[in-house]
XYZ file of C-alpha atoms in Angstrom:
541
model
C 19.178 49.801 73.071
C 21.751 47.838 70.749
C 21.352 45.079 68.921
C 23.363 42.334 69.627
C 24.317 41.638 66.121
C 23.245 42.796 62.673
C 22.043 39.730 60.335
C 24.137 38.549 57.968
C 23.666 37.132 54.369
C 26.749 34.989 54.544
C 25.900 31.810 52.570
C 27.844 29.654 55.300
C 25.778 31.385 58.128
C 28.519 32.931 59.915
C 27.827 36.020 61.730
C 30.468 38.848 61.162
C 32.595 39.319 64.004
C 32.863 43.130 63.882
C 29.506 43.285 64.987
C 29.752 41.019 68.096
C 28.929 42.743 71.173
C 29.732 39.706 73.294
C 32.936 39.510 75.288
C 35.269 37.340 73.797
C 36.358 36.193 77.150
C 33.992 33.659 79.096
C 30.407 34.787 78.478
C 28.389 32.777 80.931
C 27.889 33.801 84.224
C 25.074 33.593 86.599
C 23.018 36.578 87.588
C 22.142 37.743 91.217
C 19.319 35.373 91.295
C 21.883 32.530 90.870
C 20.451 31.709 86.900
C 22.523 31.533 83.643
C 23.272 34.760 82.237
C 25.821 36.383 79.556
C 28.466 38.891 80.180
C 28.081 42.107 77.703
C 31.206 43.650 76.187
C 32.707 46.083 78.392
C 31.580 49.157 76.172
C 28.304 47.706 76.193
C 28.178 47.114 80.008
C 29.480 50.462 80.837
C 26.519 51.967 78.506
C 24.044 50.166 80.324
C 25.346 50.679 83.890
C 25.587 54.577 83.018
C 22.319 55.236 81.734
C 20.315 53.629 83.930
C 22.372 55.062 86.989
C 19.940 56.961 89.355
C 22.779 57.556 92.069
C 20.944 55.803 94.787
C 21.261 52.289 96.025
C 19.917 49.480 93.675
C 18.334 46.334 94.969
C 20.949 44.312 94.297
C 23.938 46.794 94.261
C 25.323 49.586 96.661
C 26.696 52.827 95.289
C 30.127 51.806 96.067
C 29.643 48.728 93.940
C 28.361 50.389 91.125
C 31.192 52.819 91.334
C 34.011 50.320 91.454
C 32.409 48.606 88.669
C 32.234 51.589 86.560
C 35.796 52.238 87.174
C 36.809 48.876 86.247
C 34.874 48.774 82.766
C 36.292 52.189 82.108
C 39.455 50.924 82.381
C 38.627 48.348 79.487
C 37.261 51.007 77.233
C 38.606 53.469 74.693
C 38.644 56.907 76.332
C 36.999 58.495 73.063
C 33.900 56.351 73.632
C 33.686 57.139 76.975
C 33.748 60.700 76.287
C 31.205 60.345 73.733
C 29.075 58.303 76.229
C 29.222 61.265 78.996
C 27.935 63.779 76.497
C 25.152 61.446 75.148
C 24.181 60.751 78.621
C 24.005 64.427 79.530
C 22.593 65.769 76.193
C 20.187 62.676 74.821
C 19.314 61.149 78.140
C 19.021 64.660 80.047
C 21.049 62.828 82.948
C 23.170 65.445 85.321
C 25.100 63.416 87.778
C 26.700 60.452 86.135
C 27.999 62.306 83.300
C 30.245 64.395 86.102
C 31.296 60.864 87.223
C 32.474 59.752 84.072
C 34.505 63.141 83.283
C 36.230 62.981 87.017
C 37.189 59.220 86.458
C 37.952 59.771 82.503
C 40.451 62.603 83.932
C 42.153 59.820 85.909
C 42.593 57.423 83.139
C 43.425 59.521 80.327
C 46.130 62.280 79.193
C 48.300 63.857 76.484
C 45.690 65.692 74.255
C 42.461 67.713 74.984
C 39.737 65.055 75.146
C 38.996 65.595 78.765
C 38.531 69.469 78.168
C 36.113 68.892 75.107
C 34.331 66.384 77.239
C 33.935 68.516 80.089
C 32.703 71.472 78.071
C 30.112 68.942 76.439
C 28.579 67.796 79.643
C 28.316 71.430 81.419
C 24.667 72.054 80.256
C 23.591 74.666 83.471
C 25.772 77.095 85.450
C 25.330 74.919 88.729
C 27.051 72.006 86.793
C 30.534 73.836 87.168
C 30.333 73.501 90.626
C 28.708 70.303 90.914
C 31.478 68.799 88.846
C 34.357 70.468 91.070
C 32.315 68.762 94.050
C 32.497 65.568 92.352
C 36.129 65.877 91.607
C 36.511 66.424 95.220
C 34.700 63.816 96.670
C 35.751 61.042 94.054
C 39.320 61.937 94.613
C 39.158 61.841 98.363
C 40.321 65.522 99.023
C 39.771 67.236 101.713
C 40.472 70.897 103.575
C 40.713 74.068 102.353
C 43.388 73.485 99.549
C 41.430 69.983 98.573
C 40.880 71.329 94.998
C 44.640 72.321 94.633
C 46.100 70.180 91.665
C 42.925 70.200 89.411
C 43.348 68.339 85.899
C 44.825 70.968 83.607
C 42.300 69.506 80.771
C 39.386 69.735 83.217
C 40.283 73.421 84.075
C 40.412 73.996 80.488
C 37.056 72.392 79.703
C 35.354 74.317 82.858
C 37.163 77.582 81.535
C 35.110 77.169 78.441
C 31.932 76.379 80.343
C 32.169 79.715 82.090
C 31.951 81.687 78.774
C 28.400 79.926 78.272
C 25.996 81.730 80.559
C 24.669 85.064 81.356
C 24.189 86.677 84.814
C 20.804 85.507 85.238
C 21.895 81.786 84.743
C 24.872 82.225 86.988
C 22.949 84.291 89.593
C 19.856 81.344 89.441
C 22.391 78.696 90.659
C 24.655 80.913 92.812
C 23.613 79.065 96.264
C 25.389 78.177 99.370
C 27.371 74.940 98.915
C 30.550 72.970 99.781
C 32.006 74.530 96.547
C 30.548 77.974 95.737
C 30.640 79.782 92.161
C 33.105 82.278 93.704
C 35.127 79.196 94.754
C 35.008 77.774 91.112
C 35.904 81.343 89.433
C 38.849 81.824 91.481
C 39.861 78.063 91.000
C 39.205 77.794 87.322
C 40.632 81.368 86.151
C 38.584 81.778 82.989
C 39.262 84.347 80.446
C 36.651 86.774 79.593
C 35.768 86.953 76.072
C 34.934 91.121 76.320
C 34.610 93.675 78.803
C 30.870 92.823 79.733
C 32.002 89.559 80.632
C 34.680 90.584 82.726
C 32.062 92.756 84.607
C 30.087 89.575 85.190
C 33.300 87.872 86.442
C 33.832 90.647 88.702
C 30.190 90.425 89.966
C 30.613 86.726 90.867
C 34.062 87.664 92.521
C 32.385 90.315 94.568
C 28.996 88.198 95.527
C 27.122 90.880 93.852
C 25.339 89.378 91.259
C 21.589 90.697 90.794
C 18.966 88.440 92.644
C 17.107 86.569 89.854
C 13.216 86.593 89.370
C 12.533 82.933 89.851
C 9.617 81.418 91.486
C 12.131 80.134 94.325
C 13.219 83.787 95.035
C 9.929 85.302 94.970
C 8.029 82.991 97.353
C 11.044 83.165 99.573
C 11.080 86.662 99.742
C 7.134 86.791 100.379
C 7.724 84.160 102.833
C 9.690 86.545 104.868
C 7.371 89.337 105.239
C 4.821 89.536 108.328
C 0.951 89.533 107.519
C -1.618 90.672 109.750
C -3.574 87.427 109.254
C -3.525 84.105 107.662
C -6.136 85.355 105.191
C -3.878 88.045 103.897
C -1.210 85.779 103.720
C -3.146 83.344 101.655
C -4.105 86.002 99.303
C -0.664 87.417 99.041
C 0.327 83.619 97.807
C -2.344 83.399 95.781
C -1.487 86.789 94.047
C 2.319 85.845 93.767
C 1.507 82.643 91.944
C -0.829 84.435 89.653
C 2.060 86.769 88.863
C 4.479 84.116 88.389
C 2.437 82.599 86.036
C 1.513 85.683 84.358
C 5.590 86.484 84.146
C 6.320 83.871 81.658
C 9.242 82.975 83.703
C 7.982 80.129 85.644
C 9.563 77.187 83.433
C 8.017 74.055 82.473
C 9.652 72.005 85.065
C 8.912 74.387 88.047
C 5.125 74.521 86.769
C 5.070 70.777 86.718
C 6.691 70.334 90.150
C 4.112 72.972 91.647
C 0.746 72.343 90.344
C -0.395 71.423 93.688
C 1.105 74.197 95.465
C -0.843 76.394 92.726
C -4.314 74.773 93.499
C -3.690 75.038 97.257
C -3.143 78.592 96.714
C -6.358 78.974 94.835
C -5.088 80.598 91.481
C -7.984 81.836 89.281
C -9.600 79.796 86.782
C -8.066 82.335 83.998
C -4.783 81.260 85.429
C -5.025 77.437 85.643
C -6.091 77.662 81.901
C -2.736 79.383 81.126
C -0.882 76.297 83.030
C -2.982 73.804 81.598
C -1.930 74.899 77.798
C 1.341 75.378 78.809
C 1.547 71.828 80.182
C -0.337 70.389 77.343
C 1.680 72.273 74.504
C 3.338 69.910 72.359
C 6.099 72.347 71.344
C 6.710 73.090 75.240
C 6.664 69.870 75.793
C 9.257 68.923 73.271
C 11.248 72.076 74.784
C 11.169 70.732 78.458
C 12.643 67.614 77.958
C 11.263 65.950 80.787
C 11.483 62.423 82.021
C 8.107 60.671 81.235
C 8.006 59.601 84.831
C 7.794 63.274 85.830
C 4.471 63.370 84.588
C 3.624 60.697 86.579
C 4.864 62.106 89.817
C 3.343 65.317 89.296
C -0.129 63.140 88.299
C -0.224 61.334 91.554
C 0.513 64.563 93.700
C -2.663 65.621 92.370
C -4.516 62.448 92.972
C -3.390 62.292 96.601
C -4.391 65.543 97.653
C -5.863 65.633 101.256
C -9.381 66.141 100.645
C -9.904 67.310 104.241
C -7.194 69.842 103.665
C -8.666 70.961 100.259
C -12.238 71.939 101.421
C -10.950 73.758 104.713
C -8.694 75.848 102.089
C -11.914 76.092 99.686
C -13.768 77.606 102.324
C -11.397 80.086 102.935
C -10.345 81.248 99.230
C -13.582 81.167 98.085
C -14.744 83.770 101.138
C -11.752 85.973 99.882
C -11.484 85.602 96.144
C -14.397 83.706 94.846
C -11.786 81.084 93.601
C -12.250 77.435 93.519
C -10.141 74.569 94.306
C -12.234 72.189 91.985
C -9.946 72.295 89.017
C -8.020 69.030 89.432
C -9.459 67.123 86.731
C -8.685 69.725 84.111
C -5.126 69.633 85.526
C -4.959 65.608 85.035
C -6.360 65.909 81.537
C -3.408 68.641 80.713
C -0.981 65.998 82.057
C -2.605 63.185 79.942
C -2.272 65.557 76.796
C 1.545 66.385 77.613
C 2.534 62.706 78.258
C 1.028 61.597 74.942
C 2.679 64.694 73.414
C 6.013 63.403 74.519
C 4.960 60.049 72.805
C 4.463 61.497 69.454
C 7.019 61.130 67.899
C 7.933 57.687 68.502
C 8.628 55.510 65.251
C 8.448 52.070 63.844
C 4.832 51.287 64.977
C 1.490 51.175 63.203
C -1.702 49.575 63.048
C -0.349 46.462 61.373
C 2.420 45.937 63.912
C 1.602 43.057 66.689
C 3.173 44.164 69.932
C 3.269 42.317 73.323
C 4.344 44.658 76.464
C 5.259 43.049 79.678
C 5.989 44.787 82.884
C 8.350 43.117 85.815
C 6.477 44.065 88.858
C 8.745 41.869 91.076
C 10.110 42.917 94.727
C 13.197 44.209 93.027
C 11.105 46.470 91.040
C 9.806 48.156 94.031
C 12.501 50.260 94.702
C 12.561 54.355 93.834
C 14.534 55.734 90.931
C 16.132 58.324 93.119
C 16.486 58.689 96.960
C 13.851 61.779 96.820
C 11.565 60.152 94.357
C 8.131 58.574 94.864
C 8.521 56.895 91.497
C 9.508 53.280 91.412
C 11.469 51.553 88.758
C 8.254 49.290 88.247
C 6.555 52.612 87.308
C 8.896 53.289 84.736
C 8.317 49.982 83.253
C 4.629 50.832 83.173
C 5.138 54.294 81.813
C 7.147 53.175 78.831
C 4.895 50.251 77.988
C 1.770 52.729 77.923
C 3.557 55.334 75.814
C 4.332 52.665 73.542
C 0.728 51.461 73.664
C -0.428 55.015 72.994
C 1.305 54.469 69.663
C -0.068 51.216 68.738
C -3.207 49.384 67.627
C -2.658 45.885 67.760
C -1.132 45.391 71.543
C -1.492 43.260 74.284
C 0.025 44.420 77.870
C 0.348 42.556 80.769
C 2.454 42.254 83.942
C 4.692 39.328 85.315
C 5.759 38.127 88.603
C 4.942 34.568 90.027
C 2.611 34.520 87.232
C 1.937 36.144 83.935
C -1.376 38.189 83.166
C -2.666 40.160 80.149
C -4.986 43.360 81.241
C -6.981 45.317 79.209
C -6.669 48.923 79.476
C -8.030 52.012 77.106
C -5.496 53.145 74.240
C -6.028 57.075 74.938
C -4.861 57.085 78.221
C -1.301 56.807 79.660
C -1.160 58.092 83.222
C -4.438 56.828 83.912
C -3.606 53.081 82.676
C -0.108 53.432 84.705
C -2.535 53.994 88.058
C -4.838 50.823 86.907
C -1.740 48.685 86.610
C -0.532 49.893 89.975
C -3.598 48.906 91.711
C -3.656 45.515 90.458
C 0.334 44.588 90.684
C -0.260 42.228 93.310
C -2.554 40.031 91.502
C 0.730 38.243 90.175
C 2.924 37.948 92.887
C 6.485 39.290 93.322
C 9.068 36.845 91.371
C 10.733 37.496 88.057
C 9.273 34.843 85.917
C 9.697 36.397 82.787
C 9.998 33.083 80.809
C 6.232 32.868 81.538
C 5.585 35.604 78.883
C 7.264 33.272 76.170
C 5.760 30.382 77.032
C 2.130 31.697 77.140
C 2.776 32.996 73.374
C 4.469 29.608 72.708
C 1.445 27.372 74.032
C -1.296 29.476 72.477
C 0.779 29.791 69.170
C 0.197 33.582 69.138
C 2.337 35.393 66.558
C 3.337 38.937 67.392
C 6.061 41.025 65.874
C 7.634 42.684 68.744
C 7.755 41.447 72.344
C 9.111 44.040 74.858
C 9.842 43.340 78.782
C 10.383 45.832 81.108
C 12.305 44.641 83.857
C 15.463 45.021 85.932
C 16.967 41.508 84.029
C 17.076 39.423 86.979
C 15.089 36.977 85.041
C 14.552 33.415 86.643
C 12.200 30.538 87.230
C 11.102 30.431 90.663
C 8.971 27.168 90.249
C 10.423 23.986 91.814
C 8.286 21.717 89.164
C 9.648 23.194 85.997
C 13.191 23.776 84.344
C 11.668 26.561 81.905
C 14.240 29.283 80.772
C 13.824 32.328 78.917
C 16.357 31.604 76.287
C 15.374 28.170 74.733
C 11.794 29.282 75.268
C 12.462 32.130 72.844
C 14.371 30.035 70.525
C 11.440 27.628 70.279
C 9.126 30.612 69.749
C 11.063 31.908 66.877
C 11.461 28.390 65.145
C 7.868 27.354 65.677
C 5.339 30.405 65.563
C 7.087 33.550 64.922
C 10.619 33.600 62.647
C 10.488 37.045 62.244
C 9.769 38.013 66.016
C 12.194 40.333 67.698
C 12.558 40.676 71.851
C 13.430 43.644 73.114
C 14.856 43.950 76.929
C 14.275 47.379 78.504
C 17.116 47.344 81.214
C 15.583 49.789 83.983
C 18.555 49.033 86.212
C 21.571 48.278 84.421
C 23.122 45.117 86.287
C 25.288 44.426 83.584
C 24.319 40.876 82.374
C 21.664 39.681 79.831
C 19.140 37.021 80.381
C 19.766 35.803 77.159
C 22.491 35.216 74.789
C 23.002 38.114 72.470
C 24.197 36.702 69.375
C 21.402 37.264 66.631
C 19.510 40.175 65.292
C 16.242 39.232 66.754
C 16.924 40.363 70.844
C 17.984 43.631 71.781
C 18.969 45.271 74.759
C 17.559 48.600 75.405
C 18.872 50.708 78.550
C 17.420 53.858 80.267
C 13.976 55.526 80.493
C 14.156 58.794 78.841
C 11.864 58.923 75.790
C 14.813 59.212 73.783
C 15.108 55.697 73.795
C 12.322 55.307 71.206
C 14.754 57.180 68.561
C 17.208 54.107 68.896
C 14.247 51.691 68.650
C 13.912 53.317 65.524
C 17.691 52.997 64.888
C 17.721 49.196 65.674
C 14.836 48.793 63.199
C 17.578 50.359 60.365
C 20.194 48.245 61.764
C 21.746 50.557 63.670
C 22.635 50.310 67.554
C 23.088 52.406 70.876
C 26.732 52.169 70.514
C 26.429 53.396 66.820
C 24.221 56.273 68.147
C 26.984 57.217 70.711
C 29.829 57.087 68.281
C 28.248 59.586 66.025
C 28.501 62.024 69.031
C 30.637 64.972 68.162
C 33.107 66.208 70.688
């Protein structure tokens, strides 16, 4: 997210070195396509690797390679920065796995004070992350057998002790599930100190496996599934009633609601209950509290679009006979999701009707990779989502996609998810290379002046043509000199390989990593001369 340099007013034109985000060592390397790239400074490279890590194999790297690179980079970085980065990734980027990896590795690198304890406490935001961190510690330290967790880092233990004091019985019970490291195991290992008699009673319940079963959609539906019903009609009616009860209870969380839209439709909930669901989804206040990744709305949107019509037809006949309910409400849910994702973009700053913006999406082969092992959302989708979120906030904007060629596509301003689907249907029109240089070349050839150019890519940019030697860096320098001296280029790094296709030496090129909507807050910081590293270093731990 940060600028490589902040502009200088020095009369001799020299750039102040304290703002340099490039390594002082050799900076020219080649990327995975064999094209000239530039090494980032270790803290900057660590940042990009962390906030784009989805803990699944990337197109160019395997998990083992990335973990090895993460360790190498951490060894080169200030431990305090690593700690702040872990807390930033958890609380600002809403990531869960990689902050635990950072804490585990930091415990190996650093000792002598309570930094590891403070960071541990800072990254534990849910009760199950206590056991997740212990499992991560076990795995990354290669420990096996019944005594594998003996010798736990003392500072990590102190941080976990503080974390145990954050949660109530409902929160513990909600995540008290069978796993390699159970909540009871963690209690005996960490030995947290109860702050009062009530908390000691809670710890005793954890030790005795007597926590009260929480009221959640999972437990309620699981209990219902254990019952025997006289007929399929009776079973369907019971599940419909249970979903309606969950909606009325107010305990169906926003994310659970988002994940179960299709299930509720198929259960045949009443129109009144569907309206409640749609009102919650579209509420700007609820959207802000939920802190969902933008692509989660896209996943829900596609689940609704992909409903099997034959199955729905059969279910509809059955439910109409039983309850008079209809499954023809999909359109209202799609509208609610559009309102929700637009609400998530409402606070994007730095764009107005006078800002001229070009948004370019990489649709190359390496972008056709799921963001995680279980997800149907691709890296390519993330780029489109970020572009469409920005387009919803701009007025003077062009949007396009690049592969072998570059093509602009006109879509309405008032849609985000629908526009992503429109691009998705057309991605084959430009091929599957990574010729991002064509975006700049087109602007240069047409002498089109824009203020901001944003490329959403995994940054493995190159030139697949055998007839030209064009490269994005010299083209960018020409565009700045000949057409738009005030233009700025933003590279949205969706994969974090650790290299940049541009030399980050001036205040007109920015690297933006990650795909949370929080990246737009950092864009605003960039406009004011700040950087992502500045934002991370502000984190209090």
